[in-house]
């Protein structure tokens, strides 16, 4: 017996070592979920042995690279600076248009009691290592539990999503990339809104699964997160479709090129906090028909305190992003004061700044787009009517200059918030001769039934709401045109 | 001038200092984990821990130390990934045992032999990994001969260069 053991000693030890490892594997495969903690200690040792060197090397590499790029190699910086300035100008214009669309979307979401997720806090982290194997596509980042990172947090770059946090150590975290075969992300196509599951393959590609083969998926379409995985908020860029072919089981095989370059990650953002709240349209105005009718009744001065409160509320609304329209006053006078150059307009009225700006970029006449909605109310005696003293902060001065740059501004004499009554500035109180007004404004002011016309270009503007009925007062456009019809004082 | 032996009785057995025994595998793991950040193809084609395993196993010519070296390096490599620990461990244990057993019987001191041995053990390693990952862990795996051959050749070429460097750390018993 001893001779047999001695003769096959090496082989027996080999079998024993293999058996132990197979046993360990079986235990790991059987356990799942919380039992990940069991293997964590041994992984910590390995990670702690390797990551300090990686962190040091990354630090040295970054330091030397920054020294070279920031102090020595500055060739082409001026040209790049000019190019970036041009891009900023273009993006400003684009931003105005997008703000317009976003405002509309918020209003629609409000109608649907839509809940959406907002990214409220991210942590920037540096990539310091990888698994070193094409069977395990993960990276290590230099932030961990101490920085507030937890499991299953989304990781992204400015280009698109990268992956999710898989394991967290005190100062290091392990991130599973979206091209790993074990990853899965809820995704959808941007235009067709088809939803599927984004998965990695064994050779590191990313595919969108679970899209039926009878659907039309064009190459080049953008893929976004759908939010269905409860990890990535909805709407983050994922990538673009590069190839579509028929797969198995009546599903398409859609290859995706990730928006973020997963092979050259240096810095990433970890989404450590997100909020889910019901969308609110800040510019939503809820008016009842009776409110409008009551505004036309002979005025009874409100109490100053109430006036101040309502004025402050509307001023706050006006100051908010998107500059929601204030509650319309009765008999508003939309006053346009053309600048001497004729390229900028001064409008009295409260309207979404972005909307006005957007309209201004599309049309030189703000009134044509129906943006100016409410204005200060003047009477023959110059007393502000009750509807007006709800705080119509006069006027955001918005227009475009000849170069198409959007300018916004506020007149410091917009309101007298202390008393709650708002007095229009001198030029606003004085009625502008029709010869000076933009034609469209004058036409609207004299036509009671004329709601601000929405041109196709303005269909995305906040004013492009469904046409309200004559009694409906929820639409700002209605509330704008209706009082404007009563341009003449009672 | 290196002495080569082809008979079992005349085999030269080498040993290594503790810093080299610990440091070289750790350095290999570190490079394997760090270099793919800049050169992603490195992880696809090269497996430095495998080359180190083969080198130590062939130099020591002791199957037990070879399999233990392979097991330790493989398990450490497993720990850096997210897959269950033991897949690389099993594959490199087999390779370590085989390389050291082969080193006892064959002349593995010249470049040609090293090239062929490394190529062969790379394929063995890939086959064992594939079998374990697919059979025991139920991972999705696809076998690709072109990739296996190409990666095997690349590793063999790199291995020959690496072994000449590591030969400097050999100590005769």
XYZ file of C-alpha atoms in Angstrom:
663
model
C 0.000 0.000 0.000
C 2.773 2.373 0.942
C 4.576 1.590 -2.255
C 1.494 2.445 -4.254
C 1.084 5.742 -2.445
C 4.760 6.507 -2.917
C 4.670 5.602 -6.557
C 1.621 7.702 -7.374
C 2.251 10.387 -4.830
C 2.414 13.206 -7.339
C -0.694 12.089 -9.096
C -2.605 11.690 -5.865
C -1.642 15.165 -4.765
C -2.676 16.539 -8.131
C -6.055 14.872 -7.872
C -6.426 16.114 -4.315
C -5.653 19.705 -5.215
C -7.984 19.575 -8.180
C -10.694 18.009 -6.085
C -10.432 20.764 -3.507
C -10.740 23.425 -6.152
C -13.670 21.719 -7.805
C -15.303 21.467 -4.417
C -14.726 25.153 -3.852
C -16.194 25.926 -7.237
C -19.252 23.847 -6.528
C -19.826 25.658 -3.269
C -19.545 29.033 -4.971
C -21.859 28.075 -7.788
C -24.448 26.695 -5.409
C -24.420 29.715 -3.179
C -25.544 32.975 -4.501
C -26.661 36.428 -3.459
C -25.537 37.192 0.064
C -23.030 34.404 0.056
C -20.861 36.557 -2.118
C -19.585 37.873 1.197
C -17.975 34.506 1.896
C -15.541 34.874 -0.922
C -14.989 38.479 -0.301
C -12.128 38.196 2.158
C -9.953 36.220 -0.173
C -10.672 38.643 -2.970
C -9.765 41.532 -0.703
C -6.342 40.030 -0.197
C -5.729 39.716 -3.881
C -7.051 43.161 -4.642
C -5.087 44.711 -1.807
C -1.941 43.078 -3.098
C -2.277 44.425 -6.604
C -4.176 47.701 -6.508
C -1.654 49.777 -4.534
C 0.889 49.251 -7.281
C -1.677 50.036 -9.923
C -2.762 53.145 -8.100
C 0.840 54.329 -7.785
C 1.561 53.645 -11.415
C -1.557 55.475 -12.548
C -0.588 58.415 -10.357
C 2.885 58.598 -11.840
C 1.540 58.188 -15.348
C -1.061 60.867 -14.901
C 1.401 63.233 -13.266
C 3.926 62.969 -16.023
C 1.224 63.177 -18.654
C -0.263 66.294 -17.127
C 3.147 67.894 -16.863
C 3.774 67.307 -20.522
C 0.357 68.272 -21.827
C -0.285 71.229 -19.532
C 3.103 72.896 -19.529
C 5.105 71.788 -22.515
C 2.996 70.473 -25.320
C 0.616 73.360 -25.970
C 0.669 73.273 -29.723
C -2.670 74.003 -31.304
C -4.258 75.238 -28.120
C -5.266 78.578 -29.614
C -6.914 76.984 -32.590
C -8.632 74.518 -30.330
C -9.796 77.360 -28.132
C -11.362 79.132 -31.083
C -13.030 75.967 -32.184
C -14.422 75.347 -28.738
C -15.799 78.858 -28.557
C -17.587 78.305 -31.806
C -18.979 75.079 -30.462
C -20.176 76.847 -27.338
C -22.080 79.350 -29.427
C -23.717 76.592 -31.372
C -24.547 74.670 -28.239
C -26.103 77.710 -26.634
C -28.539 77.951 -29.459
C -29.173 74.258 -29.262
C -29.659 74.491 -25.533
C -32.394 77.041 -25.968
C -34.252 74.779 -28.325
C -33.818 71.791 -26.055
C -35.020 73.720 -23.044
C -38.101 74.484 -25.022
C -38.689 70.822 -25.752
C -37.943 69.837 -22.186
C -40.487 72.255 -20.854
C -43.102 70.738 -23.073
C -42.128 67.248 -22.012
C -42.382 68.196 -18.370
C -45.862 69.471 -18.834
C -46.919 66.301 -20.550
C -45.306 64.216 -17.846
C -47.184 66.175 -15.267
C -50.410 65.339 -16.975
C -49.529 61.671 -16.778
C -48.253 61.828 -13.199
C -45.083 60.524 -14.676
C -42.325 59.484 -12.342
C -38.821 59.990 -13.528
C -35.408 59.519 -12.087
C -32.948 62.303 -11.678
C -29.248 61.948 -11.152
C -28.613 63.922 -8.046
C -25.035 63.029 -7.145
C -22.119 61.347 -8.833
C -18.616 60.515 -7.721
C -15.746 60.777 -10.144
C -13.296 57.920 -10.001
C -10.183 56.897 -11.808
C -9.724 53.529 -13.451
C -6.693 51.828 -11.975
C -6.889 48.239 -13.103
C -8.680 45.413 -14.782
C -9.070 41.684 -14.323
C -6.477 41.051 -16.988
C -8.628 38.376 -18.563
C -10.939 38.384 -21.516
C -13.181 36.013 -19.599
C -13.927 38.617 -16.980
C -14.470 42.124 -18.275
C -14.221 44.235 -15.196
C -12.294 47.283 -14.126
C -11.172 48.582 -10.773
C -11.742 52.183 -9.760
C -9.955 54.083 -7.041
C -13.068 54.901 -5.023
C -14.835 52.505 -2.743
C -16.964 52.262 0.324
C -15.280 55.260 1.887
C -16.527 57.438 -0.949
C -20.094 56.240 -0.560
C -20.036 53.709 -3.340
C -22.235 50.671 -2.995
C -23.085 47.616 -5.010
C -25.222 47.918 -8.111
C -24.562 51.580 -8.635
C -24.428 52.727 -12.220
C -21.095 53.733 -13.708
C -20.903 55.984 -16.714
C -18.869 58.516 -18.579
C -19.993 61.638 -20.323
C -20.344 59.570 -23.486
C -22.529 56.821 -22.123
C -22.936 54.037 -19.642
C -20.006 51.845 -18.687
C -21.276 49.261 -16.259
C -22.308 48.723 -12.681
C -20.508 48.318 -9.395
C -20.086 44.659 -8.623
C -17.956 44.524 -5.506
C -17.006 47.273 -3.122
C -13.875 47.377 -1.010
C -12.919 50.164 1.372
C -10.972 52.199 -1.146
C -11.496 50.283 -4.362
C -14.526 49.088 -6.262
C -14.953 46.488 -8.956
C -17.066 47.484 -11.940
C -18.655 44.995 -14.299
C -18.557 46.371 -17.831
C -21.584 46.177 -20.069
C -19.685 44.036 -22.576
C -19.172 41.246 -20.071
C -21.215 38.192 -20.852
C -22.814 38.204 -17.420
C -24.036 41.782 -17.580
C -27.522 42.860 -18.533
C -28.923 46.337 -19.052
C -32.439 47.405 -19.911
C -32.202 49.335 -23.151
C -34.405 50.762 -25.843
C -34.045 52.219 -29.279
C -34.347 55.953 -29.348
C -36.728 56.445 -32.264
C -38.703 53.254 -32.445
C -38.808 52.925 -28.636
C -38.366 49.187 -28.921
C -37.099 47.726 -25.693
C -34.639 44.930 -25.213
C -31.875 43.621 -23.017
C -28.318 44.688 -23.587
C -25.817 41.901 -23.082
C -22.149 41.290 -23.574
C -20.723 38.399 -25.518
C -17.760 36.157 -24.938
C -15.702 38.096 -27.432
C -16.444 41.445 -25.855
C -19.179 42.687 -28.151
C -22.434 44.228 -27.023
C -25.737 43.001 -28.398
C -29.329 44.006 -27.890
C -31.499 40.983 -27.298
C -35.216 40.350 -27.106
C -36.255 42.485 -30.032
C -38.674 40.653 -32.268
C -37.484 39.881 -35.760
C -40.489 41.501 -37.406
C -39.429 44.892 -36.137
C -37.509 47.331 -38.275
C -34.298 48.417 -36.646
C -32.182 50.747 -38.752
C -28.428 50.682 -38.521
C -27.114 53.765 -36.809
C -30.018 54.231 -34.467
C -29.170 55.359 -30.996
C -29.743 53.058 -28.048
C -30.670 54.457 -24.660
C -31.210 52.963 -21.260
C -34.817 52.106 -20.561
C -34.628 52.300 -16.793
C -36.158 48.870 -16.450
C -33.166 47.409 -14.655
C -33.541 49.813 -11.731
C -29.839 50.579 -11.962
C -29.467 52.972 -14.850
C -31.835 55.924 -15.050
C -33.853 56.116 -18.191
C -32.465 57.917 -21.192
C -28.719 57.541 -20.741
C -26.857 56.916 -23.984
C -25.766 53.343 -24.521
C -24.495 53.234 -28.076
C -25.520 52.924 -31.692
C -26.737 50.015 -33.756
C -23.991 48.713 -36.039
C -25.437 45.514 -37.435
C -28.833 43.877 -37.518
C -29.385 40.261 -38.444
C -31.845 37.522 -37.739
C -31.049 35.641 -34.594
C -32.582 32.647 -32.918
C -36.079 32.193 -31.602
C -37.692 34.937 -33.659
C -35.476 37.590 -32.191
C -33.146 39.954 -33.948
C -29.428 39.907 -33.371
C -28.538 43.565 -32.962
C -24.933 44.527 -32.459
C -24.269 47.722 -30.607
C -21.240 49.927 -30.573
C -21.037 51.328 -27.049
C -21.094 55.097 -26.794
C -18.384 55.011 -24.158
C -15.078 53.582 -25.299
C -14.851 50.646 -22.942
C -11.314 49.827 -23.963
C -9.916 53.218 -23.056
C -11.528 54.159 -19.809
C -9.610 56.532 -17.613
C -12.170 58.381 -15.540
C -15.711 57.357 -14.813
C -18.650 58.695 -12.860
C -20.401 56.558 -10.294
C -24.033 57.422 -9.834
C -24.271 57.354 -6.067
C -27.600 59.051 -5.646
C -30.654 59.299 -7.781
C -34.062 60.600 -6.991
C -37.338 59.395 -8.260
C -40.001 62.010 -8.223
C -43.063 62.908 -10.124
C -42.357 65.298 -12.884
C -43.532 68.797 -12.260
C -44.102 71.341 -14.897
C -42.961 74.444 -13.210
C -44.747 76.558 -15.693
C -48.042 74.796 -15.344
C -50.729 77.311 -14.629
C -54.005 76.087 -13.317
C -56.639 78.646 -13.892
C -60.308 78.238 -13.757
C -62.652 80.003 -16.039
C -64.156 81.698 -13.035
C -60.793 83.181 -12.233
C -60.638 84.872 -15.553
C -64.170 86.043 -15.314
C -63.588 87.390 -11.875
C -60.643 89.331 -13.113
C -62.921 91.196 -15.441
C -65.226 92.259 -12.725
C -64.854 95.702 -11.221
C -61.785 95.638 -9.124
C -61.696 95.333 -5.398
C -58.217 95.924 -4.113
C -56.792 92.879 -2.469
C -55.236 92.860 0.895
C -51.634 93.849 0.703
C -50.461 90.743 2.501
C -52.203 88.470 0.095
C -50.942 90.509 -2.751
C -47.435 90.282 -1.521
C -47.721 86.551 -1.130
C -49.134 85.976 -4.541
C -46.704 88.363 -6.107
C -43.799 86.633 -4.495
C -45.083 83.292 -5.622
C -45.333 84.335 -9.175
C -42.035 86.087 -9.069
C -40.495 82.938 -7.812
C -42.080 81.061 -10.620
C -40.779 83.550 -13.035
C -37.308 83.258 -11.679
C -37.284 79.515 -11.912
C -35.613 77.765 -14.735
C -37.786 77.729 -17.700
C -39.380 80.953 -16.495
C -42.941 79.789 -16.304
C -45.657 82.116 -17.257
C -47.305 83.992 -14.517
C -50.933 83.960 -13.858
C -52.361 86.127 -16.492
C -53.632 89.450 -15.550
C -56.721 90.894 -16.839
C -56.350 93.169 -19.721
C -52.687 92.729 -20.203
C -51.033 94.964 -22.587
C -48.336 93.343 -24.533
C -46.007 96.123 -25.140
C -43.177 95.876 -27.487
C -40.528 98.478 -27.490
C -38.317 97.978 -30.448
C -34.757 98.834 -29.869
C -33.273 101.492 -32.015
C -31.481 98.913 -34.057
C -34.637 97.002 -34.460
C -32.933 93.769 -33.624
C -33.944 93.455 -30.017
C -37.309 93.719 -28.483
C -38.437 94.693 -25.110
C -41.508 92.849 -24.063
C -43.642 93.336 -21.105
C -45.126 90.168 -19.928
C -44.152 87.064 -18.180
C -43.243 84.123 -20.278
C -40.818 81.326 -20.143
C -37.493 82.831 -20.817
C -36.396 79.861 -22.717
C -39.544 79.914 -24.699
C -39.136 83.469 -25.642
C -35.598 82.933 -26.513
C -36.443 79.921 -28.527
C -39.062 81.773 -30.359
C -36.685 84.568 -30.909
C -34.250 82.302 -32.522
C -36.893 81.010 -34.809
C -38.655 84.177 -35.573
C -37.693 87.728 -35.184
C -41.119 88.529 -33.934
C -41.769 87.109 -30.537
C -45.394 87.907 -30.768
C -45.780 85.840 -33.872
C -44.884 82.790 -31.933
C -47.398 83.664 -29.348
C -44.925 83.596 -26.562
C -45.667 86.783 -24.796
C -48.594 85.754 -22.743
C -49.291 88.060 -19.952
C -48.512 91.585 -19.304
C -49.011 94.338 -16.927
C -52.438 95.702 -16.776
C -53.013 99.327 -17.100
C -56.167 101.199 -16.667
C -57.082 104.629 -17.625
C -56.314 105.806 -14.169
C -53.122 103.909 -14.122
C -54.176 101.728 -11.236
C -53.163 98.194 -11.458
C -56.134 95.920 -11.598
C -56.596 93.030 -9.206
C -55.544 90.592 -11.787
C -52.420 92.483 -12.321
C -51.484 92.854 -8.761
C -51.175 89.141 -8.473
C -47.709 89.888 -9.381
C -47.047 90.005 -12.966
C -43.517 90.689 -12.931
C -43.044 92.583 -15.912
C -40.979 91.571 -18.287
C -38.139 89.638 -19.210
C -36.231 91.243 -21.877
C -35.451 88.580 -24.279
C -34.499 88.787 -27.828
C -31.862 88.040 -30.257
C -29.272 90.308 -31.551
C -28.146 90.398 -35.061
C -25.676 87.643 -34.467
C -28.399 85.403 -33.220
C -27.096 85.310 -29.680
C -29.824 85.039 -27.183
C -29.891 87.744 -24.630
C -31.925 87.747 -21.529
C -32.338 90.374 -18.967
C -34.615 91.669 -16.369
C -35.690 95.097 -15.684
C -34.936 95.962 -12.104
C -38.146 97.906 -11.987
C -40.111 94.822 -12.803
C -42.141 94.649 -9.704
C -42.678 96.217 -6.404
C -42.816 93.083 -4.442
C -42.910 94.755 -1.098
C -46.384 96.017 -1.484
C -47.516 93.241 -3.640
C -48.723 95.558 -6.289
C -46.784 95.681 -9.384
C -46.385 98.785 -11.255
C -45.324 98.667 -14.757
C -42.393 100.749 -15.740
C -43.171 103.976 -17.465
C -42.743 102.626 -20.910
C -44.963 99.729 -20.071
C -47.740 101.817 -18.660
C -47.862 103.980 -21.622
C -49.658 102.303 -24.364
C -47.507 101.915 -27.340
C -48.809 103.352 -30.530
C -49.821 100.721 -32.931
C -47.456 102.080 -35.415
C -44.614 101.177 -33.135
C -45.868 97.769 -32.167
C -45.003 94.748 -34.114
C -47.840 94.119 -36.427
C -48.677 90.766 -35.037
C -48.982 92.049 -31.533
C -51.271 94.793 -32.602
C -53.401 92.334 -34.472
C -53.687 90.048 -31.513
C -54.553 92.843 -29.232
C -57.443 93.899 -31.302
C -58.814 90.515 -32.068
C -60.520 88.937 -29.110
C -60.698 85.533 -30.656
C -57.171 85.455 -31.774
C -55.189 83.076 -29.741
C -51.527 83.364 -30.370
C -50.891 81.510 -33.508
C -48.522 78.639 -33.257
C -46.499 78.155 -36.279
C -45.149 74.738 -37.116
C -41.771 75.887 -35.980
C -43.175 76.634 -32.636
C -44.949 73.410 -32.188
C -42.402 72.355 -29.657
C -42.563 75.460 -27.667
C -44.338 75.528 -24.365
C -47.136 77.368 -26.017
C -47.789 74.581 -28.382
C -50.369 73.090 -26.146
C -53.537 71.598 -27.352
C -55.887 74.286 -28.435
C -57.885 75.215 -25.443
C -61.529 75.748 -25.505
C -62.715 79.219 -24.990
C -63.610 78.482 -21.428
C -60.516 76.606 -20.588
C -58.023 78.655 -18.776
C -55.334 76.145 -18.161
C -53.472 76.928 -21.298
C -51.267 79.934 -21.065
C -51.938 80.807 -24.637
C -55.576 81.115 -23.914
C -54.970 83.182 -20.902
C -52.762 85.347 -22.979
C -55.020 85.958 -25.819
C -58.148 86.279 -23.864
C -57.083 89.214 -21.785
C -55.357 90.701 -24.705
C -58.658 90.871 -26.371
C -59.767 93.288 -23.735
C -57.075 95.658 -24.449
C -59.331 98.535 -23.788
C -59.981 99.153 -20.152
C -63.338 98.551 -18.648
C 26.766 28.882 -21.187
C 23.678 27.014 -20.018
C 24.032 23.342 -19.363
C 21.289 21.217 -20.846
C 20.451 17.687 -19.937
C 18.271 15.201 -21.664
C 18.307 12.262 -19.306
C 16.385 12.019 -16.097
C 19.456 11.227 -14.019
C 21.338 14.290 -15.212
C 18.561 16.795 -14.880
C 19.576 20.046 -13.295
C 17.117 21.259 -10.739
C 16.886 24.934 -10.007
C 15.491 26.883 -7.175
C 14.601 30.477 -6.711
C 14.916 32.969 -3.915
C 11.804 33.823 -1.975
C 11.552 37.369 -3.370
C 11.659 35.982 -6.878
C 9.218 33.214 -6.034
C 6.715 35.706 -4.671
C 7.594 38.813 -6.617
C 7.638 37.480 -10.171
C 4.129 35.992 -10.062
C 2.810 39.128 -8.394
C 4.505 41.282 -11.006
C 3.019 39.134 -13.734
C -0.442 39.505 -12.221
C 0.054 43.221 -11.876
C 1.155 43.663 -15.481
C -1.654 41.457 -16.675
C -4.159 43.610 -14.825
C -2.678 46.976 -15.683
C -1.516 46.786 -19.281
C -4.989 46.060 -20.726
C -6.079 49.489 -19.547
C -3.833 50.975 -22.224
C -3.653 48.056 -24.644
C -6.931 46.133 -24.514
C -5.719 43.438 -26.897
C -3.107 42.375 -24.357
C -5.654 40.540 -22.231
C -7.091 38.858 -25.288
C -3.860 37.316 -26.528
C -1.425 37.154 -23.637
C -1.463 35.358 -20.320
C 1.612 36.322 -18.353
C 0.690 34.344 -15.225
C 0.505 31.238 -17.379
C 3.993 31.862 -18.756
C 5.367 32.332 -15.262
C 3.684 29.130 -14.151
C 5.240 27.195 -17.009
C 8.647 28.677 -16.361
C 8.733 27.872 -12.657
C 7.352 24.423 -13.212
C 9.878 23.554 -15.878
C 12.788 24.986 -13.912
C 12.012 23.229 -10.638
C 11.175 19.956 -12.320
C 9.125 18.920 -9.336
C 5.484 18.066 -10.069
C 4.279 18.905 -6.606
C 5.866 22.316 -6.466
C 4.753 22.848 -10.048
C 1.125 22.137 -9.348
C 1.172 24.176 -6.170
C 2.732 27.106 -8.012
C 0.118 26.802 -10.714
C -2.695 26.563 -8.200
C -1.556 29.623 -6.284
C -1.050 31.770 -9.383
C -4.314 30.615 -10.889
C -6.304 31.273 -7.759
C -4.797 34.736 -7.473
C -5.797 35.406 -11.048
C -9.294 34.211 -10.270
C -9.531 36.626 -7.385
C -8.951 39.606 -9.633
C -11.895 38.702 -11.795
C -15.541 38.289 -10.952
C -16.025 34.688 -11.947
C -16.058 31.932 -9.328
C -12.663 31.346 -7.797
C -10.991 28.200 -9.004
C -11.402 28.115 -12.765
C -7.985 29.518 -13.511
C -6.733 27.665 -10.454
C -7.676 24.281 -11.867
C -6.349 25.086 -15.316
C -3.001 26.309 -14.064
C -2.690 23.452 -11.597
C -2.904 21.047 -14.513
C -0.431 23.104 -16.511
C 2.005 23.358 -13.602
C 1.893 19.629 -13.027
C 2.285 18.865 -16.698
C 5.097 21.329 -17.298
C 7.123 20.117 -14.361
C 6.550 16.482 -15.330
C 7.619 17.284 -18.839
C 10.653 19.182 -17.614
C 11.889 16.061 -15.902
C 11.838 14.062 -19.105
C 12.622 16.514 -21.863
C 15.212 19.109 -22.617
C 13.335 22.320 -22.149
C 16.285 24.637 -22.050
C 16.476 25.612 -25.686
C 14.290 28.151 -27.384
C 12.621 25.754 -29.811
C 11.526 23.361 -27.109
C 10.305 26.202 -24.964
C 8.313 27.598 -27.869
C 6.569 24.313 -28.537
C 5.996 23.511 -24.880
C 4.477 26.923 -24.265
C 2.250 26.648 -27.318
C 1.059 23.223 -26.226
C 0.409 24.185 -22.651
C -1.444 27.303 -23.703
C -3.859 25.100 -25.608
C -4.104 22.704 -22.680
C -4.810 25.613 -20.388
C -7.498 26.989 -22.720
C -9.096 23.548 -23.049
C -9.211 22.960 -19.308
C -10.577 26.445 -18.685
C -13.221 25.936 -21.345
C -14.241 22.592 -19.895
C -14.445 23.762 -16.323
C -16.158 27.044 -17.133
C -18.725 25.434 -19.332
C -19.153 22.127 -17.581
C -18.952 23.060 -13.925
C -19.829 26.726 -13.744
C -22.215 26.843 -16.685
C -20.582 29.918 -18.131
C -21.191 30.848 -21.731
C -18.054 29.857 -23.581
C -17.208 29.546 -27.234
C -14.220 27.698 -28.526
C -12.317 29.267 -31.372
C -9.417 27.416 -32.928
C -8.066 30.441 -34.828
C -8.024 32.503 -31.685
C -6.510 29.640 -29.700
C -3.715 29.054 -32.173
C -2.989 32.729 -32.614
C -2.930 33.413 -28.914
C -0.854 30.282 -28.362
C 1.751 31.441 -30.862
C 1.816 34.904 -29.361
C 2.277 33.520 -25.876
C 4.946 31.109 -27.060
C 6.891 33.923 -28.669
C 6.604 36.113 -25.620
C 7.405 33.150 -23.396
C 10.688 32.456 -25.109
C 11.778 36.024 -24.524
C 10.505 36.044 -20.980
C 12.197 32.788 -20.051
C 15.575 34.130 -21.056
C 15.050 37.050 -18.733
C 13.867 34.854 -15.892
C 16.794 32.487 -16.382
C 18.910 35.136 -14.674
C 17.149 34.418 -11.396
C 17.831 30.719 -11.397
C 19.907 29.290 -8.591
C 21.397 25.834 -8.785
C 20.611 23.532 -5.923
